[in-house]
Coordinates of C-alpha atoms in Angstrom, one line a residue:
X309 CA -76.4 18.7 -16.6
X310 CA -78.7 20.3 -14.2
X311 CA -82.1 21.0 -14.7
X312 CA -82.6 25.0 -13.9
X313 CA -85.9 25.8 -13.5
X314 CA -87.5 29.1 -14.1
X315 CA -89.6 31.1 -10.9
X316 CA -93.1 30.9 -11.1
X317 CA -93.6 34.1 -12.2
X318 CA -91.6 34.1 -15.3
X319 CA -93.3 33.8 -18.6
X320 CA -92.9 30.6 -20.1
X321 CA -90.9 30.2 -23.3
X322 CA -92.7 28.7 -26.3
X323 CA -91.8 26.7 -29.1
X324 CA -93.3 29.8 -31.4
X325 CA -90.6 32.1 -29.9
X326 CA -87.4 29.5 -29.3
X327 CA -86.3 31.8 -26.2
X328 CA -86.2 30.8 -22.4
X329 CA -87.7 32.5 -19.4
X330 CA -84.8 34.7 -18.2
X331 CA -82.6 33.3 -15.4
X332 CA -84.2 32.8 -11.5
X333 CA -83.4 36.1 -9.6
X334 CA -82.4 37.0 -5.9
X335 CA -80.7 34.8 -3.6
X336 CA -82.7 31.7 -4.5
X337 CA -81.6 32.0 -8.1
X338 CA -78.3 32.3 -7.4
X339 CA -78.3 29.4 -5.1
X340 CA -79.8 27.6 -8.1
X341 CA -77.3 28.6 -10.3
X342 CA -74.0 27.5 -8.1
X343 CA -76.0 24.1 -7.8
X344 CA -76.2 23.7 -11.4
X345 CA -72.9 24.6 -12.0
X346 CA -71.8 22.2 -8.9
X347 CA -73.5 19.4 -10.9
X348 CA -72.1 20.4 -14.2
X349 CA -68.3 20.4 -12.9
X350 CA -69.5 16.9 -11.3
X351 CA -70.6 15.2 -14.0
X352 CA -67.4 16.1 -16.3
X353 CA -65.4 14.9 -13.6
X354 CA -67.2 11.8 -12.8
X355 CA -67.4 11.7 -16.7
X356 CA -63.5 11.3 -17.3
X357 CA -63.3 9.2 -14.3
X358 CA -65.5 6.7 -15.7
X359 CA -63.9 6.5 -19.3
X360 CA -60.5 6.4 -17.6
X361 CA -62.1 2.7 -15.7
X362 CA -63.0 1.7 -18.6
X363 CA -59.6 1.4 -19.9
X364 CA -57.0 -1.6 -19.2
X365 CA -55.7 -2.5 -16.9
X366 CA -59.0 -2.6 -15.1
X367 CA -61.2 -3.1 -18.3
X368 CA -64.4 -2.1 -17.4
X369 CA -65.5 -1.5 -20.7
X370 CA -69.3 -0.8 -20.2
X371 CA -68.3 2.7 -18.0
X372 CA -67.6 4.1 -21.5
X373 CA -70.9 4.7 -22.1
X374 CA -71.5 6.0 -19.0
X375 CA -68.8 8.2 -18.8
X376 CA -69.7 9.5 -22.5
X377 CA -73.3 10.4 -21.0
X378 CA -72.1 12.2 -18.1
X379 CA -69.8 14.3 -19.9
X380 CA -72.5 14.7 -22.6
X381 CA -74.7 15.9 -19.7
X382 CA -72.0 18.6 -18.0
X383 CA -71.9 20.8 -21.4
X384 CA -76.1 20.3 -22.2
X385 CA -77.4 23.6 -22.5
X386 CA -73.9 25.1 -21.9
X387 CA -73.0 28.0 -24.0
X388 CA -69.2 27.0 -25.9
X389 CA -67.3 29.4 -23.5
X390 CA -68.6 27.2 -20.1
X391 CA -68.4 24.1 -22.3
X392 CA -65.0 24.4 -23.0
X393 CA -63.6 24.5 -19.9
X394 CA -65.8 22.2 -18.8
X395 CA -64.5 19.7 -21.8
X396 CA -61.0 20.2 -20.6
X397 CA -61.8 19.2 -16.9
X398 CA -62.9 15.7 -18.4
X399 CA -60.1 15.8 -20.6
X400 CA -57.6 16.0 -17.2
X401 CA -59.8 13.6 -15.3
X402 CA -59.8 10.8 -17.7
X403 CA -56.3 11.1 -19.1
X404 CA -54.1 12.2 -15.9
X405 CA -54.6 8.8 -14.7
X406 CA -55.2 6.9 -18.2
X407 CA -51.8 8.3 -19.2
X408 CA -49.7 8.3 -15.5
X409 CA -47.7 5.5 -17.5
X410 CA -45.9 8.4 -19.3
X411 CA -44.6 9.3 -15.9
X412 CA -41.5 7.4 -15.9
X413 CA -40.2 9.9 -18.6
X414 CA -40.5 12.2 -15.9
X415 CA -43.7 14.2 -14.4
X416 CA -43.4 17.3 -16.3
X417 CA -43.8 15.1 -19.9
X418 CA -47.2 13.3 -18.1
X419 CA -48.4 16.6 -16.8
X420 CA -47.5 18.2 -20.0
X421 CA -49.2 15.6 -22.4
X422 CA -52.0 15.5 -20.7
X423 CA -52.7 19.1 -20.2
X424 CA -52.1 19.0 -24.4
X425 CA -54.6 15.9 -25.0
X426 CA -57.0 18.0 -22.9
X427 CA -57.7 20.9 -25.1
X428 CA -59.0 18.0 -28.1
X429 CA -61.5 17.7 -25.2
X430 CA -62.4 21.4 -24.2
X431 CA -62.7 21.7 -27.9
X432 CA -65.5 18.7 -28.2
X433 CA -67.4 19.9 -25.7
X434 CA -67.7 23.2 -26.9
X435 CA -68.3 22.0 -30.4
X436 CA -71.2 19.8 -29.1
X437 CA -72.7 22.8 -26.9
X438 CA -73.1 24.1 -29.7
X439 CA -74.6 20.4 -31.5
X440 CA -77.3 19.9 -29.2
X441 CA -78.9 22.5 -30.6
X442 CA -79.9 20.4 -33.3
X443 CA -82.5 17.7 -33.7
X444 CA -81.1 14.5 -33.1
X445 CA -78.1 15.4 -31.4
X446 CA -76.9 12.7 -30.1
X447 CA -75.8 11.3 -33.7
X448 CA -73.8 14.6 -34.0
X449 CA -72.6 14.7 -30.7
X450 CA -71.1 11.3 -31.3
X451 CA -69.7 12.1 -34.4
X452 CA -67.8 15.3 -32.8
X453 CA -66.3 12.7 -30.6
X454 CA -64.5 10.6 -33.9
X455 CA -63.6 14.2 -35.7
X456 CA -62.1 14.7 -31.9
X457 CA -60.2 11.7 -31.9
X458 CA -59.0 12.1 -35.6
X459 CA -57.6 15.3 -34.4
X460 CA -55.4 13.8 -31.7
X461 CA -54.3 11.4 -34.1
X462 CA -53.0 13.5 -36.2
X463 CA -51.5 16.9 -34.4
X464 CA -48.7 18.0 -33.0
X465 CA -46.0 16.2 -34.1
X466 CA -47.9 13.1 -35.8
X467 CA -50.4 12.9 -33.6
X468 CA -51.0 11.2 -30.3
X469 CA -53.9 8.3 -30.6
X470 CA -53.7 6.6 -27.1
X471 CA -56.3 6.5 -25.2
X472 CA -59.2 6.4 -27.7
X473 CA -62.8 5.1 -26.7
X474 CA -62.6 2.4 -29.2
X475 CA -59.5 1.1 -27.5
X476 CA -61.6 0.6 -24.6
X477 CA -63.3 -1.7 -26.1
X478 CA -61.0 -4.6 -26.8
X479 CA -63.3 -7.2 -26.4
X480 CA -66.4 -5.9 -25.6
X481 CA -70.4 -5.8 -27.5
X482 CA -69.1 -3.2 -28.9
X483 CA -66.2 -4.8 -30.5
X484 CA -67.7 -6.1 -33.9
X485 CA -68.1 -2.6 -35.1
X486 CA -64.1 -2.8 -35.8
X487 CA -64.7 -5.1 -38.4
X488 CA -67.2 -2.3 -40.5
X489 CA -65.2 1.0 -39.4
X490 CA -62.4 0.3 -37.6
X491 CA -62.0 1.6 -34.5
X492 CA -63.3 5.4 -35.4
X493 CA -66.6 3.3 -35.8
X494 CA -66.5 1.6 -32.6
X495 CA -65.9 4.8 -31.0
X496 CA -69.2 6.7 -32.8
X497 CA -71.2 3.3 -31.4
X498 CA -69.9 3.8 -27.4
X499 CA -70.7 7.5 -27.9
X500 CA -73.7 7.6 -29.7
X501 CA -75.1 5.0 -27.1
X502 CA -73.4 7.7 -24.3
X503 CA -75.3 10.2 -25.9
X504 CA -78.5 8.3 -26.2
X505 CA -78.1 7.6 -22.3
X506 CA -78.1 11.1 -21.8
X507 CA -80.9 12.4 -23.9
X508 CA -82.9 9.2 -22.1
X509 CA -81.7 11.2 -18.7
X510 CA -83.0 14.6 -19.6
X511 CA -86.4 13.5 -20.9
X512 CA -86.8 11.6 -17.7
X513 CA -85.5 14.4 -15.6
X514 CA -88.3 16.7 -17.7
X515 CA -91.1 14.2 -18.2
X516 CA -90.8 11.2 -15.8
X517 CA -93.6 9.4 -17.0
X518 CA -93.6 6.5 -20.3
X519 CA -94.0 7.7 -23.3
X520 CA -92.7 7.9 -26.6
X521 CA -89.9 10.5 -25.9
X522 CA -88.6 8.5 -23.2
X523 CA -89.1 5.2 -24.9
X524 CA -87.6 6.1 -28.1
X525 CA -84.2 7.2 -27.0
X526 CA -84.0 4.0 -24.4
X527 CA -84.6 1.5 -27.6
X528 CA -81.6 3.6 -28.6
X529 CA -79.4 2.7 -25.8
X530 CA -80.4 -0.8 -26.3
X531 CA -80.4 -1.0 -30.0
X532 CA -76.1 0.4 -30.7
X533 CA -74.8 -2.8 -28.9
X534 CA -77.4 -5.0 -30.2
X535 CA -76.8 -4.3 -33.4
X536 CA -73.3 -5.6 -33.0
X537 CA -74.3 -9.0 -33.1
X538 CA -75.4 -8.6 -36.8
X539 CA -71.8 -7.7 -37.5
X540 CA -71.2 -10.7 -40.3
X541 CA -68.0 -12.7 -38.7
X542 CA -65.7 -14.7 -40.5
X543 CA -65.0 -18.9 -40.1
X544 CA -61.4 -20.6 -39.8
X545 CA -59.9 -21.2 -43.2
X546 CA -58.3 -24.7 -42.5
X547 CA -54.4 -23.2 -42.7
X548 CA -52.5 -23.0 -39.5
X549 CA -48.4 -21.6 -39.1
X550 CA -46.6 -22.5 -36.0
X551 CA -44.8 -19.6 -35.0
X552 CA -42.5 -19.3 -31.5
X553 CA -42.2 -16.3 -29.4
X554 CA -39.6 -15.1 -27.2
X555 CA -39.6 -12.7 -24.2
X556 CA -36.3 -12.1 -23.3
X557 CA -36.2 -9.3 -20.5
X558 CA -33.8 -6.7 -20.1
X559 CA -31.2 -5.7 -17.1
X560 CA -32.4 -2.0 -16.6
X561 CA -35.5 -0.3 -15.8
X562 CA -36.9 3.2 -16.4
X563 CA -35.2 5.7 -18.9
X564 CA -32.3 2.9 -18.9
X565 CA -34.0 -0.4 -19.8
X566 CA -30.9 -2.0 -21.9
X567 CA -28.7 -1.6 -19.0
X568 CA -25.0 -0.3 -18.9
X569 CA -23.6 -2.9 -19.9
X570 CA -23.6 -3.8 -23.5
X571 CA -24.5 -7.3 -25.5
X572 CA -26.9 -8.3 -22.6
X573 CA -30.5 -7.9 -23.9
X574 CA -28.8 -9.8 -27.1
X575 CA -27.6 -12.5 -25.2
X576 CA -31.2 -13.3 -23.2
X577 CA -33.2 -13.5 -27.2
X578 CA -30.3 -15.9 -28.4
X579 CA -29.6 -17.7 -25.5
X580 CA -33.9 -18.2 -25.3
X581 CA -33.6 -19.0 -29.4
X582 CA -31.1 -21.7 -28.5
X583 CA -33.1 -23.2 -25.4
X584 CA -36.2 -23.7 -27.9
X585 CA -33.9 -25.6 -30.4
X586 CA -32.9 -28.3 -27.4
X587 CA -36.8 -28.0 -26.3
X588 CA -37.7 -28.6 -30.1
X589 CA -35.0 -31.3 -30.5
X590 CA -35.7 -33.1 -27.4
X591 CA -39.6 -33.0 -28.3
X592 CA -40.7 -30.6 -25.7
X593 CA -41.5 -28.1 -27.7
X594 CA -43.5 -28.4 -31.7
X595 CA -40.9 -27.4 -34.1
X596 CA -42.2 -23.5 -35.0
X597 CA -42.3 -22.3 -39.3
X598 CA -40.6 -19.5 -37.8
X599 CA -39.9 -17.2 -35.0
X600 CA -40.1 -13.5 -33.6
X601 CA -38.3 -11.7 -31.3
X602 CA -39.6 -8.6 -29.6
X603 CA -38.5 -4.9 -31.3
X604 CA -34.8 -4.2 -29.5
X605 CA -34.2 -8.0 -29.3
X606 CA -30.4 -6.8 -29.9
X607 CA -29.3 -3.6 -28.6
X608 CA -26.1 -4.0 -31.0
X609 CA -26.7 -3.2 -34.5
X610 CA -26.0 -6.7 -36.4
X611 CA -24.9 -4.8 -39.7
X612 CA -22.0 -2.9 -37.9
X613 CA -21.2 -5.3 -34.9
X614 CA -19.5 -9.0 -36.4
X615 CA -20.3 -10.5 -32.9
X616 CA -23.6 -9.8 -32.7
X617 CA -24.1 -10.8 -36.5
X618 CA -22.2 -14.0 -34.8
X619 CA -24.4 -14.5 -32.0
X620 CA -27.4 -13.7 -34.1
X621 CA -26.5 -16.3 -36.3
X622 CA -25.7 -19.0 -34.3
X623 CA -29.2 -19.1 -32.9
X624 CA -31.4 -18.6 -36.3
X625 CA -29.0 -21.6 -37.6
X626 CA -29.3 -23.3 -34.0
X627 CA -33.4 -23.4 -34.5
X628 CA -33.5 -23.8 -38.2
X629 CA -36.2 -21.5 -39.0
X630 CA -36.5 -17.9 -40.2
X631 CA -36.6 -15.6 -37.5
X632 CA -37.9 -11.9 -36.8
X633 CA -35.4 -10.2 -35.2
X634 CA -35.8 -6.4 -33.7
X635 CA -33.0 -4.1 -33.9
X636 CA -31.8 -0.8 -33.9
X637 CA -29.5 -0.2 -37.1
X638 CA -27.7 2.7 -38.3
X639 CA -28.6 4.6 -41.0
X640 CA -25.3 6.7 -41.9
X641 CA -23.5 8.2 -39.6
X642 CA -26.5 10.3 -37.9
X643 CA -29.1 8.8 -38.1
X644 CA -31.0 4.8 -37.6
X645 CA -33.9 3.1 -38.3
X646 CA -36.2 0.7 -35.9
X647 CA -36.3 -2.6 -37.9
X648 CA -38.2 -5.7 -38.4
X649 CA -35.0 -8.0 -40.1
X650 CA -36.0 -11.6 -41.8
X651 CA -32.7 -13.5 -40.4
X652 CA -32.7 -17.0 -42.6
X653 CA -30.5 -19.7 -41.2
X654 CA -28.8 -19.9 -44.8
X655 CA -28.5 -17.0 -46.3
X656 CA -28.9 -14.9 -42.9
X657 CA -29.9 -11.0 -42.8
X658 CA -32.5 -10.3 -45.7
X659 CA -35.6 -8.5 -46.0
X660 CA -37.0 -6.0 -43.9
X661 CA -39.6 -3.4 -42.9
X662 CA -38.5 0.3 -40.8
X663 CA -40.6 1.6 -38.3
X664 CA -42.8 4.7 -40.4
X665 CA -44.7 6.5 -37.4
X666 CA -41.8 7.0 -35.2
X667 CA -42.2 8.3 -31.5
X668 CA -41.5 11.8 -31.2
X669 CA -39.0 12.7 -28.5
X670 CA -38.2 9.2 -28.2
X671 CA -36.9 8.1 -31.6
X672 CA -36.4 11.7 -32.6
X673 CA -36.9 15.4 -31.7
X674 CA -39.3 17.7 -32.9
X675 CA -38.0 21.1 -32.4
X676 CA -34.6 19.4 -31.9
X677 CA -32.2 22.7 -30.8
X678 CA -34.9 24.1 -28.6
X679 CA -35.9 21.0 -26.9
X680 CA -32.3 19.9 -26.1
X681 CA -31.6 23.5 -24.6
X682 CA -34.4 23.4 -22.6
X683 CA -34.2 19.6 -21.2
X684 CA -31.3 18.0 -20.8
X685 CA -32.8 14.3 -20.7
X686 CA -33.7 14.7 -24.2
X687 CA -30.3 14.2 -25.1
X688 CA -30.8 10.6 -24.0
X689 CA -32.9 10.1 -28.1
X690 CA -29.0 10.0 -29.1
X691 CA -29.0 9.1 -32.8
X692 CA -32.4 10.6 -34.5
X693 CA -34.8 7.6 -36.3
X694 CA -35.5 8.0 -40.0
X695 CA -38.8 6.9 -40.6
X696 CA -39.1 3.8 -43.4
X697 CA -41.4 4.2 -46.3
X698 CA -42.9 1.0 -47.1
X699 CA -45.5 -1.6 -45.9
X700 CA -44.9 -4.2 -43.2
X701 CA -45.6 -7.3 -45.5
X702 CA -42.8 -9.6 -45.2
X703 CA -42.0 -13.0 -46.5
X704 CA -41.0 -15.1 -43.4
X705 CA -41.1 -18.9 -43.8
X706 CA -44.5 -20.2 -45.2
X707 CA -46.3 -17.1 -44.8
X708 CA -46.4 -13.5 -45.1
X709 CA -46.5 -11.5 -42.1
X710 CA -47.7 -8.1 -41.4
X711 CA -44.6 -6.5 -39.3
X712 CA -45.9 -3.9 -36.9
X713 CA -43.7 -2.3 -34.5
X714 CA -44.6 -1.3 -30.8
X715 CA -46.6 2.6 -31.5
X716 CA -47.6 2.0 -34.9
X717 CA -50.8 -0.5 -33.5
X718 CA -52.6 2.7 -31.9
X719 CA -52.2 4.3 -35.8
X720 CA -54.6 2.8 -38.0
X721 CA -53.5 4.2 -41.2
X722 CA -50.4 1.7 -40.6
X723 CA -52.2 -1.8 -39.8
X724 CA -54.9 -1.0 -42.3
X725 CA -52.3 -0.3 -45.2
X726 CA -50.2 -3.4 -44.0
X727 CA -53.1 -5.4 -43.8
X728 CA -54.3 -4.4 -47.2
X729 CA -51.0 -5.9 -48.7
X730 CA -52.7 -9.5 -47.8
X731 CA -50.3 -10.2 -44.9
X732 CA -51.2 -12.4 -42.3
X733 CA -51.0 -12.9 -39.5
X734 CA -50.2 -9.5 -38.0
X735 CA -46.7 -9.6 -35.8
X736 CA -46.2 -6.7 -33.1
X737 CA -42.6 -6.5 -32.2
X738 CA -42.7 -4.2 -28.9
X739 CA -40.2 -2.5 -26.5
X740 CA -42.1 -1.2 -23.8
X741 CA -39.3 -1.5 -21.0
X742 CA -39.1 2.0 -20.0
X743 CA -43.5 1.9 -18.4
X744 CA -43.3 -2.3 -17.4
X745 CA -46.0 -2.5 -14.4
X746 CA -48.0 0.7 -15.8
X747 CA -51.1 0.7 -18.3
X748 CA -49.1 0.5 -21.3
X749 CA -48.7 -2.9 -22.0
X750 CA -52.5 -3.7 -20.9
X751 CA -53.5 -0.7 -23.1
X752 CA -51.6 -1.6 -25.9
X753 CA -52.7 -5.1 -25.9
X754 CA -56.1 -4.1 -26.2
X755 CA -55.3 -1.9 -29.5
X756 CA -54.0 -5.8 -30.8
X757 CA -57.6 -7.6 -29.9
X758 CA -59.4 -4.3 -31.7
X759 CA -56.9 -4.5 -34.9
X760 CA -57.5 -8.5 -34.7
X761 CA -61.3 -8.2 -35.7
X762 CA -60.8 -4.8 -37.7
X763 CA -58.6 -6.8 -39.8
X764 CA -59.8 -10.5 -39.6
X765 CA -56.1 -11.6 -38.4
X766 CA -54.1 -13.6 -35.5
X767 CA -52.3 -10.6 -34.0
X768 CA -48.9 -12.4 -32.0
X769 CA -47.0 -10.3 -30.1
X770 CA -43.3 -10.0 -29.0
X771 CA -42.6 -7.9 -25.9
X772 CA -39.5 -7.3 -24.5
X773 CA -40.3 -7.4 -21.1
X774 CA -44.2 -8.2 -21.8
X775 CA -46.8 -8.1 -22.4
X776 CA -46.2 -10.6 -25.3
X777 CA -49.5 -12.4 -26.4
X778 CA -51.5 -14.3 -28.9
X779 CA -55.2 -12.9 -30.0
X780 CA -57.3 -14.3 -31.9
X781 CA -59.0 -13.0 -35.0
X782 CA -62.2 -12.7 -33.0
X783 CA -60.3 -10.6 -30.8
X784 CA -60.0 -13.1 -28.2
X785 CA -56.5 -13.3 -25.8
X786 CA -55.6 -16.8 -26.3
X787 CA -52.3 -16.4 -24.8
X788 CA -50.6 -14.2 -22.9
X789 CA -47.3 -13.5 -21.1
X790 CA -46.5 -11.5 -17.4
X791 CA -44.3 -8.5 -17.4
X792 CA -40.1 -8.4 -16.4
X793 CA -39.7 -12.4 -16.8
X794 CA -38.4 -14.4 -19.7
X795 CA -40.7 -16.2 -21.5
X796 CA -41.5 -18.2 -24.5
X797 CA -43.7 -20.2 -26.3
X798 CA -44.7 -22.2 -29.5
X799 CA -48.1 -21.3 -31.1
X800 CA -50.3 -23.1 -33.8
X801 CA -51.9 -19.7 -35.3
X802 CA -54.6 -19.5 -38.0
X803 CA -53.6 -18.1 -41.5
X804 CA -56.9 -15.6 -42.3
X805 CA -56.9 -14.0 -45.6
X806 CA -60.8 -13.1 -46.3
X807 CA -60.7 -9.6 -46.0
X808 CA -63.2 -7.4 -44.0
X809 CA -65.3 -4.2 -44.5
X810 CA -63.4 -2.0 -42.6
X811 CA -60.2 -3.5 -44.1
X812 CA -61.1 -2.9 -47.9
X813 CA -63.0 0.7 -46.9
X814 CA -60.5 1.9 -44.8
X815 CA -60.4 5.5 -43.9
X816 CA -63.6 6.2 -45.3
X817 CA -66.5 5.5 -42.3
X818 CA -63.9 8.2 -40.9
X819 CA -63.9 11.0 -42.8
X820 CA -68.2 10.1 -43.3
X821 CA -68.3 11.1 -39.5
X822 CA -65.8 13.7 -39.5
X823 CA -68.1 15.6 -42.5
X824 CA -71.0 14.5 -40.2
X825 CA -70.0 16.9 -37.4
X826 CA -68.5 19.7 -39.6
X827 CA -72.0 19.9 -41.2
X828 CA -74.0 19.6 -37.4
X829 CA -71.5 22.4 -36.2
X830 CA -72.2 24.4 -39.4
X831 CA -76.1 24.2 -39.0
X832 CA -75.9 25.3 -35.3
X833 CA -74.2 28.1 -36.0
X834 CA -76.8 28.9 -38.5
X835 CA -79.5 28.5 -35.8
X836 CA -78.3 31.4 -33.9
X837 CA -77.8 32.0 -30.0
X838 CA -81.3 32.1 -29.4
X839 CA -82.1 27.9 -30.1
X840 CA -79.0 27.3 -27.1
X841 CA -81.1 28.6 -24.2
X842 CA -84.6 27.0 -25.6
X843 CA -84.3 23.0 -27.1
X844 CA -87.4 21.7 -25.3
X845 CA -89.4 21.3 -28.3
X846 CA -86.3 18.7 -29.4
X847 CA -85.4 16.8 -26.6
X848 CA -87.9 17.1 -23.9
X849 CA -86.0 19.3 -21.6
X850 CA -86.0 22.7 -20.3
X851 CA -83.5 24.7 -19.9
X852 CA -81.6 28.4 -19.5
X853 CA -78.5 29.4 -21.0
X854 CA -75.2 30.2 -19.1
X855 CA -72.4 31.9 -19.3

């Protein structure tokens, strides 16, 4: 990130010969050095920090960039073996507090996550010392970013996709990328424009005068989020469905959110469906097409339990519309499913979607025998979750919604797929009891306004104990509940079913920019050690190489 400069004595490198002048000598030198590497440790720091801000709950979505640049700027001129540590101190400074709302589970799962999420980021920055040897490194720099991301998305264990850059972004300039690339594409545009930033930095740092090599890479920085607005957006349609929500809040906190005592988080969901039927009745309330309850909305599997079937049925019966209820069922005698059950108030329990991309050591255990040896709060998983096997479309009154449950927004393999079976709107069904009043429920509402204009659909969502919400397809938070109080309402919500880019393409813009980087990490390894510690014939700056 810092500029080194050579003594004045030192031959000058050329373009002809691509290597440096050697490193400054004597006690000045090394002065020089520790400053540099001050400044390096500095900006990766202040690099995570800034990404992390940019995050809900605070939002500040245009540090992205900035954070991108700064972290782009610590591992410049970098050899790997520096840039990888380097990566990983960005890695802990961005995601220690970004993911503190794992901390509930206990402090050694935060620490541990994080210190695991890190080393996707001492591996980028390494892999993009070794980038900006290239000509026009900031498109591959950006792209190393995506192929990052993809990687925590889809190791250990299934992968871990919080805490992306796109979902930074949930309404932001940025934001109309989503609807071309999904949110791997919105997460190229903040980091290419990070890198631009930080190419404009090191030309200015080199040259600080105007010309071309400064003005090109600042139309850059100008140009990404600009070029948002040419995003084609869709119109309304002219069909509406009225659909209700219902918070209904839980007796426990923490690792015990349904309480001890049993039947209570049903009785708050059915007690709420019954107090929007006297609303609806007495003409307080618009009559909904149907209704949906938050994932867990029973903590007594209906199949197995004839008073919670009872209860359950009172209420659908009681409002008169199909509802979306969230429970737990079992599945044999070992196992259960997470499930999104169409509850008709004739012909009661029907169709249904499973939760597929399961939390691991939550709904089940990875590395079950050695994991319960070694922790004894893992025992608390109980029953392990089978995983279901098909899409989320269901049939629920006059439409088809697209059933999403609680992790599976942050995977976009499952919203695309559902989305692609023409269901809409999107309905999350969340439980995110155990981390009420962290950054999960902000964070994960921000993954709903992203999947809104990826997909062209209403997103309505059903927490638990919040945050439930209404977005619109433009990605806009129409509605939106607090956290740990009931609540409930009755939403007119538009009925999209023009398809987008990004929806039809799917992975694709993905694996374009994950072959993107694999090919600019191939070509710097072709170029040799000797183009690391000389690249002022490409970007404008000059620069020694480091250990």
């Amino acid at each position: 990130m810092a500029q080194e400069k050579t003594a004045a004595a030192a031959p000058r490198a050329t373009a002809t010969d691509g290597a440096a002048a050697g490193p400054p000598r004597g006690r000045t030198g090394a002065d020089a050095a520790r400053r540099a590497l001050a400044g390096r440790i500095a900006g990766a720091v202040a690099g995570g920090l800034l990404l992390f801000l940019s995050f809900p709950p605070l939002g500040l979505w245009f540090l992205a960039p900035l954070g991108l640049a700064l972290t782009v700027l610590s591992v410049h001129g970098s050899r790997p073996r520096r840039a990888l540590w380097l990566g990983m101190l960005t890695g802990l400074a961005f995601l220690l507090p970004a993911l503190h709302w794992v901390s509930p589970i206990g402090t050694d799962a935060w620490l541990g996550l994080v210190a695991l999420e890190s080393l996707f980021y001492a591996a980028w920055a390494a892999g993009t010392a070794l980038a900006v040897r290239l000509p026009l490194w900031p498109l591959w720099s950006a792209a190393l970013w995506v192929a990052m991301e993809w990687a925590r998305g889809q190791f250990p264990f299934g992968g871990f996709p919080w805490a992306r850059v796109a979902f930074s972004q949930g309404e932001s300039v940025f934001t109309p990328y989503a609807a071309l690339g999904g949110a791997p594409l919105v997460t190229f545009a903040v980091a290419l424009c990070g890198g631009l930033a930080a190419l404009l930095v090191l030309r200015l740092v080199a040259a600080p005068r105007w010309d071309r090599a400064i003005a090109l890479p600042l139309a850059g920085v100008l140009a990404v989020p600009a070029a948002a607005f040419a995003v084609p957006r869709f119109g309304d349609e002219g069909r509406t469905v009225t659909i209700g929500v219902i918070q209904g809040n839980v007796p426990g906190r923490g690792m015990h959110p349904l309480g001890d005592e049993p039947a209570v988080v049903l009785g708050n969901h059915t007690r709420m469906l019954h107090e929007m039927a006297r609303a609806v009745r007495e003409g307080r309330t618009p009559r909904p097409d149907l209704v949906v309850l938050p994932e867990n909305s029973t903590d007594i599997d209906p199949y197995r339990s004839d008073f919670a079937r009872a209860e359950i049925d009172a209420a659908v019966k009681d409002i008169g519309v199909p509802v979306l209820v969230g429970a737990v069922v079992g599945i044999g005698e070992n196992n259960r499913a997470t499930r999104s059950l169409v509850w008709d108030p004739v012909t009661g329990p029907g169709a249904y979607y499973d939760k597929q991309q399961l939390v691991p050591f939550g709904e089940y255990t990875p590395l079950k025998e050695l994991v319960l040896a070694l922790f004894e709060r893992a025992g608390l998983v109980g029953k392990q979750s089978v995983a279901g096997t098909r899409d989320g479309d269901l049939k629920v009154g006059p439409v088809t919604v697209g059933a999403i449950n609680c992790y599976e927004v942050a995977f976009d393999g499952i919203v695309g797929d559902t989305a692609r079976t023409g269901a809409t709107p999107l309905v999350v069904q969340t439980n995110n009891a155990t981390y009420a009043l962290t950054g999960l429920p902000a964070q994960q509402l921000a993954m709903s306004q992203l999947r809104a204009v990826e997909h062209n659909r209403a997103v309505v969502t059903s927490a638990i104990t919040g945050i439930s919400a209404y977005v619109t397809p433009d990605g806009t938070v129409a509605w939106r509940t607090g956290e740990l109080v009931p609540a409930a309402n009755v939403l007119r919500v538009p009925v999209r079913t023009a398809e987008t880019v990004a929806t039809r393409v799917g992975a694709l813009p993905e694996w374009a920019l994950i072959l993107v980087s694999v090919g600019a990490l191939a070509a710097a390894w072709r170029r040799g050690p000797r183009s690391l510690v000389h690249s002022a014939n490409q970007d404008g700056d000059r620069q020694v190489g480091d250990e």
